[in-house]
Short mmCIF file of N, CA and C in Angstrom, two decimals:
data_model
loop_
_atom_site.label_atom_id
_atom_site.label_comp_id
_atom_site.label_asym_id
_atom_site.label_seq_id
_atom_site.Cartn_x
_atom_site.Cartn_y
_atom_site.Cartn_z
N MET A 52 60.45 2.89 -38.31
CA MET A 52 61.51 3.86 -37.85
C MET A 52 61.22 4.44 -36.33
N ASN A 53 60.04 5.31 -36.17
CA ASN A 53 59.83 5.86 -34.98
C ASN A 53 59.66 5.08 -33.99
N LEU A 54 59.20 3.54 -33.64
CA LEU A 54 58.85 2.97 -32.54
C LEU A 54 60.72 2.83 -31.98
N ARG A 55 61.18 2.13 -33.00
CA ARG A 55 62.69 1.65 -32.88
C ARG A 55 63.04 3.14 -32.21
N LEU A 56 62.98 3.79 -32.24
CA LEU A 56 63.58 5.39 -31.65
C LEU A 56 63.70 5.98 -30.74
N ALA A 57 61.67 5.11 -30.50
CA ALA A 57 61.21 6.17 -29.01
C ALA A 57 60.78 5.05 -27.89
N ASN A 58 61.01 3.07 -27.90
CA ASN A 58 60.45 2.71 -27.44
C ASN A 58 61.65 1.45 -27.08
N HIS A 59 62.27 1.64 -25.76
CA HIS A 59 63.33 0.79 -25.50
C HIS A 59 62.94 -0.54 -26.08
N ARG A 60 61.45 -0.90 -25.67
CA ARG A 60 60.80 -2.51 -25.13
C ARG A 60 60.72 -2.27 -26.53
N LEU A 61 59.79 -1.67 -27.98
CA LEU A 61 59.65 -1.86 -28.91
C LEU A 61 60.81 -2.46 -29.85
N SER A 62 62.28 -1.76 -29.77
CA SER A 62 62.91 -1.50 -30.09
C SER A 62 63.28 -2.97 -31.35
N GLY A 63 63.67 -3.92 -30.50
CA GLY A 63 64.17 -4.88 -31.11
C GLY A 63 62.88 -5.84 -32.18
N SER A 64 62.00 -5.65 -31.71
CA SER A 64 60.99 -6.06 -33.07
C SER A 64 60.91 -5.23 -33.87
N ALA A 65 61.18 -3.36 -33.74
CA ALA A 65 60.71 -2.54 -35.22
C ALA A 65 62.21 -3.00 -35.68
N THR A 66 63.30 -3.00 -34.82
CA THR A 66 64.80 -3.13 -35.96
C THR A 66 64.39 -4.32 -36.86
N SER A 67 63.74 -5.29 -36.23
CA SER A 67 63.55 -6.35 -37.41
C SER A 67 62.64 -6.06 -38.35
N SER A 68 61.64 -5.68 -38.18
CA SER A 68 60.08 -5.22 -39.00
C SER A 68 61.24 -4.20 -40.41
N LEU A 69 62.14 -3.30 -39.51
CA LEU A 69 62.78 -2.15 -40.58
C LEU A 69 63.82 -3.14 -41.46
N ALA A 70 64.23 -3.82 -41.03
CA ALA A 70 65.94 -4.44 -42.01
C ALA A 70 64.73 -5.49 -42.86
N ARG A 71 64.14 -6.72 -42.42
CA ARG A 71 63.14 -7.11 -43.24
C ARG A 71 62.46 -6.47 -44.03
N ASN A 72 62.18 -5.48 -44.07
CA ASN A 72 61.33 -4.78 -45.04
C ASN A 72 62.13 -3.90 -46.44
N TYR A 73 63.10 -3.01 -45.38
CA TYR A 73 63.91 -2.37 -45.97
C TYR A 73 65.52 -2.07 -46.23
N MET A 74 65.93 -3.18 -45.57
CA MET A 74 67.67 -3.35 -45.66
C MET A 74 68.10 -5.04 -46.45
N PHE A 75 67.31 -5.08 -47.03
CA PHE A 75 67.64 -6.73 -47.41
C PHE A 75 68.15 -6.18 -49.26
N ASN A 76 68.22 -5.60 -49.59
CA ASN A 76 69.03 -4.96 -51.02
C ASN A 76 69.80 -3.51 -50.60
N ILE A 77 70.87 -3.98 -50.66
CA ILE A 77 72.28 -2.92 -50.48
C ILE A 77 73.32 -3.21 -51.42
N SER A 78 73.20 -1.73 -51.52
CA SER A 78 73.79 -1.06 -52.93
C SER A 78 75.12 -0.33 -52.93
N MET A 79 76.01 -0.64 -53.02
CA MET A 79 77.70 0.66 -52.58
C MET A 79 78.63 -0.18 -54.05
N LEU A 80 79.11 1.67 -53.81
CA LEU A 80 80.03 2.13 -54.52
C LEU A 80 81.66 1.54 -54.21
N PHE A 81 82.21 1.07 -54.34
CA PHE A 81 83.91 0.31 -53.96
C PHE A 81 84.63 1.90 -53.79
N THR A 82 84.25 2.38 -52.48
CA THR A 82 85.18 3.24 -51.54
C THR A 82 85.54 2.36 -50.22
N HIS A 83 86.18 3.01 -49.80
CA HIS A 83 86.91 2.32 -48.24
C HIS A 83 85.78 3.14 -47.23
N HIS A 84 85.18 4.04 -46.93
CA HIS A 84 84.26 4.35 -46.65
C HIS A 84 83.03 3.64 -46.45
N SER A 85 82.63 3.16 -48.36
CA SER A 85 81.27 2.19 -47.94
C SER A 85 81.72 0.75 -47.82
N LEU A 86 82.88 0.24 -47.84
CA LEU A 86 83.37 -0.97 -47.18
C LEU A 86 83.26 -0.84 -46.07
N GLU A 87 83.58 -0.34 -45.03
CA GLU A 87 83.66 -0.15 -44.33
C GLU A 87 82.01 -0.26 -43.90
N LEU A 88 81.31 0.93 -43.99
CA LEU A 88 80.22 0.56 -43.32
C LEU A 88 78.77 -1.00 -43.83
N LEU A 89 78.95 -1.45 -45.08
CA LEU A 89 79.21 -2.79 -45.17
C LEU A 89 79.77 -3.48 -44.17
N GLY A 90 81.00 -3.43 -43.75
CA GLY A 90 81.23 -4.74 -42.46
C GLY A 90 80.44 -4.23 -41.16
N LYS A 91 80.13 -3.07 -40.75
CA LYS A 91 79.36 -2.56 -39.76
C LYS A 91 77.96 -2.97 -40.29
N ILE A 92 77.53 -3.36 -40.91
CA ILE A 92 75.80 -3.50 -41.22
C ILE A 92 75.31 -4.70 -41.18
N CYS A 93 76.59 -5.55 -41.71
CA CYS A 93 76.90 -6.87 -41.87
C CYS A 93 76.89 -7.99 -40.56
N ALA A 94 77.73 -7.07 -39.51
CA ALA A 94 77.98 -7.81 -38.46
C ALA A 94 76.72 -7.65 -37.86
N HIS A 95 75.91 -6.70 -38.16
CA HIS A 95 74.62 -6.23 -36.80
C HIS A 95 73.82 -7.56 -36.40
N PRO A 96 73.57 -8.37 -35.41
CA PRO A 96 72.74 -9.01 -35.07
C PRO A 96 71.36 -9.52 -36.18
N VAL A 97 70.70 -8.21 -36.29
CA VAL A 97 69.22 -8.05 -36.78
C VAL A 97 69.57 -7.71 -38.00
N ILE A 98 69.99 -6.40 -38.41
CA ILE A 98 70.46 -6.04 -39.81
C ILE A 98 70.87 -7.36 -40.61
N GLY A 99 72.11 -7.78 -40.33
CA GLY A 99 72.99 -8.02 -41.03
C GLY A 99 71.99 -9.76 -41.99
N CYS A 100 71.45 -10.43 -40.75
CA CYS A 100 70.54 -11.40 -41.05
C CYS A 100 69.21 -11.04 -42.29
N SER A 101 69.17 -9.91 -42.43
CA SER A 101 68.36 -9.61 -43.54
C SER A 101 68.82 -9.53 -44.93
N ILE A 102 70.01 -9.10 -44.67
CA ILE A 102 70.28 -8.91 -45.96
C ILE A 102 70.54 -10.03 -47.16
N ARG A 103 69.85 -9.58 -48.12
CA ARG A 103 69.86 -10.54 -49.49
C ARG A 103 70.90 -10.40 -50.58
N ASN A 104 70.60 -9.73 -51.00
CA ASN A 104 71.66 -8.79 -51.74
C ASN A 104 72.69 -7.85 -52.13
N LEU A 105 73.25 -7.82 -52.09
CA LEU A 105 74.51 -7.13 -52.63
C LEU A 105 75.42 -6.58 -53.76
N HIS A 106 75.45 -5.21 -54.24
CA HIS A 106 75.37 -4.55 -54.66
C HIS A 106 76.81 -4.25 -55.27
N LEU A 107 77.95 -4.35 -55.44
CA LEU A 107 78.79 -3.67 -55.56
C LEU A 107 79.33 -3.07 -56.97
N VAL A 108 79.37 -1.71 -57.20
CA VAL A 108 79.86 -1.12 -58.11
C VAL A 108 80.95 -0.55 -57.91
N CYS A 109 81.62 -0.80 -59.25
CA CYS A 109 83.41 -1.43 -59.52
C CYS A 109 83.84 -0.38 -60.73
N GLY A 110 83.37 0.75 -61.48
CA GLY A 110 83.47 1.69 -62.10
C GLY A 110 85.00 1.87 -63.02
N ARG A 111 85.32 1.35 -62.94
CA ARG A 111 86.65 1.56 -63.36
C ARG A 111 86.76 2.87 -64.69
N VAL A 112 87.52 3.37 -65.41
CA VAL A 112 87.83 4.56 -66.33
C VAL A 112 89.82 4.05 -66.25
N SER A 113 89.87 3.69 -67.33
CA SER A 113 91.35 4.11 -67.55
C SER A 113 92.18 5.00 -67.88
N PRO A 114 92.95 5.48 -66.73
CA PRO A 114 93.40 6.67 -66.71
C PRO A 114 94.03 7.37 -67.57
N GLU A 115 94.94 6.50 -68.70
CA GLU A 115 95.60 6.61 -69.64
C GLU A 115 94.23 7.17 -70.63
N HIS A 116 93.44 6.38 -71.16
CA HIS A 116 92.31 6.32 -71.73
C HIS A 116 91.98 7.50 -71.78
N ILE A 117 91.46 8.26 -70.09
CA ILE A 117 91.12 9.81 -70.20
C ILE A 117 92.15 10.99 -70.79
N ARG A 118 93.51 10.84 -70.09
CA ARG A 118 94.49 11.26 -70.87
C ARG A 118 94.36 11.33 -72.43
N ASP A 119 94.27 10.46 -72.59
CA ASP A 119 94.39 10.50 -74.69
C ASP A 119 93.49 11.25 -74.80
N LEU A 120 91.38 11.27 -74.33
CA LEU A 120 90.83 11.94 -74.37
C LEU A 120 91.00 13.50 -74.56
N ILE A 121 91.53 13.95 -73.37
CA ILE A 121 91.70 15.25 -73.27
C ILE A 121 93.33 15.62 -74.22
N ASP A 122 93.94 14.98 -74.53
CA ASP A 122 94.44 15.25 -75.28
C ASP A 122 94.50 15.14 -77.03
N SER A 123 93.29 14.33 -77.12
CA SER A 123 92.43 14.31 -78.51
C SER A 123 91.72 16.04 -78.55
N TRP A 124 91.36 16.12 -77.60
CA TRP A 124 90.37 17.77 -77.29
C TRP A 124 91.43 18.68 -77.80
N LYS A 125 92.91 18.50 -77.12
CA LYS A 125 93.63 19.63 -77.21
C LYS A 125 94.33 19.81 -78.93
N GLU A 126 94.40 18.66 -79.45
CA GLU A 126 94.47 18.48 -80.70
C GLU A 126 93.44 19.11 -81.93
N ILE A 127 92.11 19.07 -81.57
CA ILE A 127 91.19 19.22 -82.21
C ILE A 127 91.06 20.76 -82.13
N GLY A 128 92.41 21.08 -81.40
CA GLY A 128 91.43 23.09 -80.92
C GLY A 128 89.97 23.31 -80.10
N ILE A 129 89.74 21.98 -79.07
CA ILE A 129 89.08 22.56 -77.85
C ILE A 129 89.87 22.59 -76.72
N ASP A 130 89.55 24.09 -75.81
CA ASP A 130 89.91 24.47 -74.77
C ASP A 130 89.15 24.54 -74.40
N PRO A 131 89.14 23.82 -73.30
CA PRO A 131 87.83 23.69 -72.12
C PRO A 131 87.89 24.97 -70.97
N GLU A 132 89.13 25.57 -71.14
CA GLU A 132 89.31 26.71 -70.10
C GLU A 132 87.96 28.53 -71.10
N GLU A 133 88.33 27.61 -71.74
CA GLU A 133 87.97 28.87 -73.29
C GLU A 133 86.46 28.70 -73.58
N GLY A 134 85.85 27.50 -73.96
CA GLY A 134 85.33 26.45 -74.48
C GLY A 134 83.56 27.02 -73.58
N VAL A 135 82.97 25.89 -74.36
CA VAL A 135 81.66 26.42 -73.83
C VAL A 135 81.51 25.56 -72.73
N GLU A 136 80.23 25.84 -71.77
CA GLU A 136 80.02 25.56 -70.51
C GLU A 136 80.09 23.73 -70.69
N ASP A 137 79.32 23.55 -71.65
CA ASP A 137 79.01 22.04 -71.40
C ASP A 137 80.58 21.55 -71.78
N VAL A 138 81.49 21.49 -72.15
CA VAL A 138 83.08 20.99 -72.43
C VAL A 138 83.38 21.16 -71.05
N ARG A 139 83.30 22.19 -70.40
CA ARG A 139 84.22 22.35 -69.11
C ARG A 139 83.24 21.44 -68.04
N THR A 140 81.78 21.26 -68.09
CA THR A 140 81.29 19.88 -67.33
C THR A 140 81.53 18.54 -67.16
N ALA A 141 82.15 18.93 -68.74
CA ALA A 141 82.37 17.29 -69.57
C ALA A 141 83.74 16.67 -68.64
N ARG A 142 84.86 18.32 -69.20
CA ARG A 142 86.16 17.73 -68.39
C ARG A 142 86.09 17.55 -66.87
N ARG A 143 85.49 18.38 -65.86
CA ARG A 143 85.24 17.98 -64.79
C ARG A 143 84.89 16.41 -64.20
N LYS A 144 84.00 16.29 -65.01
CA LYS A 144 83.32 14.87 -64.59
C LYS A 144 83.77 13.88 -65.01
N ILE A 145 84.95 13.89 -66.45
CA ILE A 145 86.32 12.93 -66.35
C ILE A 145 87.20 13.15 -65.49
N TYR A 146 87.25 14.35 -64.74
CA TYR A 146 88.47 14.21 -64.12
C TYR A 146 87.79 13.72 -62.61
N GLU A 147 86.73 13.49 -62.41
CA GLU A 147 86.10 12.94 -61.55
C GLU A 147 85.90 11.28 -61.26
N CYS A 148 85.94 10.85 -62.25
CA CYS A 148 85.49 9.78 -63.02
C CYS A 148 87.16 8.88 -62.53
N MET A 149 87.89 10.24 -63.27
CA MET A 149 89.48 9.41 -63.50
C MET A 149 89.49 9.29 -62.03
N ASP A 150 89.85 10.31 -61.07
CA ASP A 150 89.79 9.98 -59.79
C ASP A 150 89.47 9.13 -58.85
N ARG A 151 88.33 8.88 -59.10
CA ARG A 151 87.47 8.06 -58.50
C ARG A 151 87.54 6.76 -58.80
N SER A 152 88.18 6.20 -60.24
CA SER A 152 89.36 5.32 -61.08
C SER A 152 90.54 4.60 -60.46
N ASN A 153 91.78 6.11 -59.87
CA ASN A 153 92.32 6.09 -59.19
C ASN A 153 92.32 5.75 -57.76
N ARG A 154 91.57 6.07 -56.86
CA ARG A 154 91.31 5.69 -55.46
C ARG A 154 90.49 4.21 -55.39
N GLU A 155 89.83 3.71 -56.63
CA GLU A 155 89.38 2.75 -56.55
C GLU A 155 90.72 1.33 -56.34
N PHE A 156 91.50 1.95 -57.79
CA PHE A 156 92.84 1.13 -57.78
C PHE A 156 93.48 1.09 -57.06
N GLN A 157 94.23 2.27 -56.42
CA GLN A 157 94.85 1.64 -54.70
C GLN A 157 94.19 1.16 -53.50
N LEU A 158 92.79 1.18 -53.46
CA LEU A 158 92.24 0.17 -52.31
C LEU A 158 92.41 -1.23 -52.57
N GLU A 159 92.43 -1.42 -53.83
CA GLU A 159 92.25 -3.05 -54.73
C GLU A 159 93.96 -3.26 -54.41
N MET A 160 94.87 -2.44 -54.88
CA MET A 160 96.07 -3.10 -54.59
C MET A 160 96.68 -2.91 -53.68
N SER A 161 95.80 -2.35 -52.92
CA SER A 161 97.27 -1.90 -51.18
C SER A 161 95.81 -3.85 -50.43
N GLY A 162 95.62 -4.18 -51.07
CA GLY A 162 94.35 -5.53 -50.80
C GLY A 162 93.40 -5.10 -49.00
N GLU A 163 93.47 -3.72 -48.88
CA GLU A 163 92.64 -3.35 -48.07
C GLU A 163 91.42 -3.21 -48.54
N ALA A 164 90.83 -3.43 -49.90
CA ALA A 164 89.38 -3.62 -50.14
C ALA A 164 88.96 -5.30 -49.63
N ALA A 165 90.03 -6.16 -50.34
CA ALA A 165 89.48 -7.15 -49.82
C ALA A 165 89.65 -7.82 -48.32
N GLY A 166 90.27 -7.18 -47.71
CA GLY A 166 89.84 -7.11 -46.23
C GLY A 166 88.86 -6.79 -45.52
N LEU A 167 88.20 -5.40 -46.72
CA LEU A 167 86.95 -4.82 -45.69
C LEU A 167 85.79 -6.03 -46.38
N LEU A 168 86.04 -6.46 -47.34
CA LEU A 168 85.07 -7.79 -47.68
C LEU A 168 84.69 -8.84 -46.99
N MET A 169 85.99 -9.07 -47.21
CA MET A 169 86.07 -10.59 -46.18
C MET A 169 85.39 -10.46 -44.73
N ASN A 170 85.71 -9.08 -44.39
CA ASN A 170 85.03 -9.24 -42.78
C ASN A 170 83.73 -9.37 -42.86
N ALA A 171 82.69 -8.14 -43.99
CA ALA A 171 81.36 -8.07 -44.12
C ALA A 171 81.36 -10.05 -44.37
N PHE A 172 82.24 -9.96 -45.41
CA PHE A 172 81.80 -12.08 -45.92
C PHE A 172 81.19 -12.98 -44.43
N LYS A 173 82.66 -12.86 -43.50
CA LYS A 173 82.72 -13.39 -42.34
C LYS A 173 81.11 -13.21 -41.32
N SER A 174 81.11 -12.52 -41.40
CA SER A 174 79.96 -11.30 -40.37
C SER A 174 78.46 -12.03 -41.46
N LEU A 175 78.54 -11.83 -42.60
CA LEU A 175 77.24 -12.80 -43.24
C LEU A 175 77.17 -14.30 -43.00
N LYS A 176 77.93 -14.90 -42.89
CA LYS A 176 78.45 -16.19 -43.06
C LYS A 176 77.71 -16.61 -41.65
N LEU A 177 78.06 -15.65 -40.24
CA LEU A 177 77.62 -16.53 -39.61
C LEU A 177 76.00 -16.23 -39.08
N HIS A 178 75.37 -15.38 -40.30
CA HIS A 178 74.16 -15.28 -39.57
C HIS A 178 73.81 -16.62 -40.56
N ASN A 179 74.35 -17.52 -41.21
CA ASN A 179 74.09 -18.48 -42.13
C ASN A 179 72.20 -17.87 -42.76
N THR A 180 72.53 -16.85 -43.50
CA THR A 180 71.10 -16.84 -44.80
C THR A 180 72.17 -16.72 -46.42
N PRO A 181 71.48 -17.04 -47.32
CA PRO A 181 72.07 -17.19 -48.41
C PRO A 181 72.20 -15.76 -48.88
N VAL A 182 72.88 -15.08 -49.33
CA VAL A 182 73.16 -13.41 -50.10
C VAL A 182 74.04 -13.65 -51.96
N THR A 183 73.03 -13.26 -52.36
CA THR A 183 73.78 -12.70 -53.81
C THR A 183 74.22 -11.57 -53.72
N LEU A 184 75.69 -11.98 -54.42
CA LEU A 184 76.62 -10.69 -54.96
C LEU A 184 76.43 -10.49 -56.38
N ASP A 185 76.44 -9.52 -56.39
CA ASP A 185 76.42 -8.60 -57.81
C ASP A 185 77.37 -7.57 -57.77
N ILE A 186 78.38 -7.54 -58.88
CA ILE A 186 79.58 -6.70 -58.81
C ILE A 186 79.03 -6.36 -60.63
N SER A 187 79.32 -5.13 -60.80
CA SER A 187 78.78 -4.14 -62.14
C SER A 187 79.62 -3.01 -62.10
N GLU A 188 79.67 -2.53 -63.32
CA GLU A 188 80.67 -1.45 -63.62
C GLU A 188 79.44 -0.13 -63.50
N ARG A 189 78.53 -0.33 -63.83
CA ARG A 189 76.81 1.11 -63.52
C ARG A 189 76.34 0.40 -62.37
N GLU A 190 75.99 1.76 -62.05
CA GLU A 190 75.08 2.12 -60.57
C GLU A 190 73.48 1.76 -61.10
N ILE A 191 72.71 0.35 -60.44
CA ILE A 191 71.52 0.01 -61.46
C ILE A 191 70.37 0.68 -60.07
N PRO A 192 69.60 1.09 -60.69
CA PRO A 192 68.66 2.30 -59.45
C PRO A 192 67.85 0.99 -60.02
N GLU A 193 67.18 0.57 -58.44
CA GLU A 193 66.00 -0.22 -57.95
C GLU A 193 65.22 0.42 -57.01
N GLY A 194 64.39 0.11 -56.86
CA GLY A 194 63.44 0.64 -55.45
C GLY A 194 63.61 -0.31 -54.49
N GLY A 195 63.75 0.58 -53.61
CA GLY A 195 64.27 -0.22 -52.24
C GLY A 195 65.56 -0.74 -51.61
N ASP A 196 66.35 0.28 -52.55
CA ASP A 196 68.31 -0.01 -52.77
C ASP A 196 68.23 0.49 -51.21
N ILE A 197 68.95 0.74 -50.70
CA ILE A 197 70.17 1.28 -49.03
C ILE A 197 71.33 1.21 -50.14
N TRP A 198 71.70 2.69 -50.44
CA TRP A 198 73.09 2.67 -50.87
C TRP A 198 73.93 3.37 -49.77
N LEU A 199 74.51 2.74 -50.33
CA LEU A 199 76.26 2.95 -49.00
C LEU A 199 76.70 4.33 -49.27
N PRO A 200 76.73 5.42 -48.86
CA PRO A 200 77.49 6.30 -49.53
C PRO A 200 79.15 6.54 -49.52
N ARG A 201 79.71 7.01 -50.06
CA ARG A 201 80.96 7.29 -50.24
C ARG A 201 81.13 8.20 -49.35
N ARG A 202 82.48 8.94 -48.91
CA ARG A 202 82.32 9.87 -47.95
C ARG A 202 81.66 10.81 -48.67
N PRO A 203 80.98 12.01 -47.34
CA PRO A 203 80.43 13.35 -48.04
C PRO A 203 81.37 14.21 -47.95
N THR A 204 81.27 14.93 -49.19
CA THR A 204 81.83 15.47 -49.29
C THR A 204 81.47 17.54 -48.61
N ILE A 205 82.37 18.32 -48.50
CA ILE A 205 81.57 19.65 -47.80
C ILE A 205 80.69 20.09 -48.62
N GLY A 206 79.17 20.39 -47.97
CA GLY A 206 77.83 20.74 -48.59
C GLY A 206 77.12 19.49 -49.04
N GLU A 207 77.76 18.34 -49.30
CA GLU A 207 76.47 17.25 -49.44
C GLU A 207 75.88 16.71 -47.63
N GLY A 208 75.04 16.54 -48.32
CA GLY A 208 74.13 15.78 -47.26
C GLY A 208 74.42 14.46 -47.26
N HIS A 209 74.14 13.98 -46.05
CA HIS A 209 74.42 12.21 -45.91
C HIS A 209 72.99 11.58 -45.78
N ALA A 210 73.88 10.05 -46.60
CA ALA A 210 72.89 9.16 -47.15
C ALA A 210 72.26 8.52 -46.12
N LEU A 211 71.93 7.28 -45.91
CA LEU A 211 71.50 6.35 -45.07
C LEU A 211 70.91 6.57 -44.08
#
């Protein structure tokens, strides 16, 4: 990686070595930012042809199911505002999942996700290399994965 940045003459071979060794297995969340990054990576002349596996995580939680769960908490007398810290944390995580699910649903329904994926796949087709696509609702942590981040929020570091 350092050779790639330090010496212009070695940049090409260092980039292809980096791509072959580290950029072959890419995982991403089903977010606008991740799908845009995927398109750019797939279009790259050196890195794009090194991609062998794509893992798309689109974990959806039904907003209706979450609302029912919160209502059932209220029915049994659990008030997250006055309750235990674990209950507040669980409630926050549930709302985060619901927000992510809503954003993914809107991205899909608008047709924008299909367009972004189509651009990435067109770029991969130009490289004429076989690629395995895996779509699941769970993140699969494996060594060597490059995770394309969702857009970082304030206070978060940048991945990749």
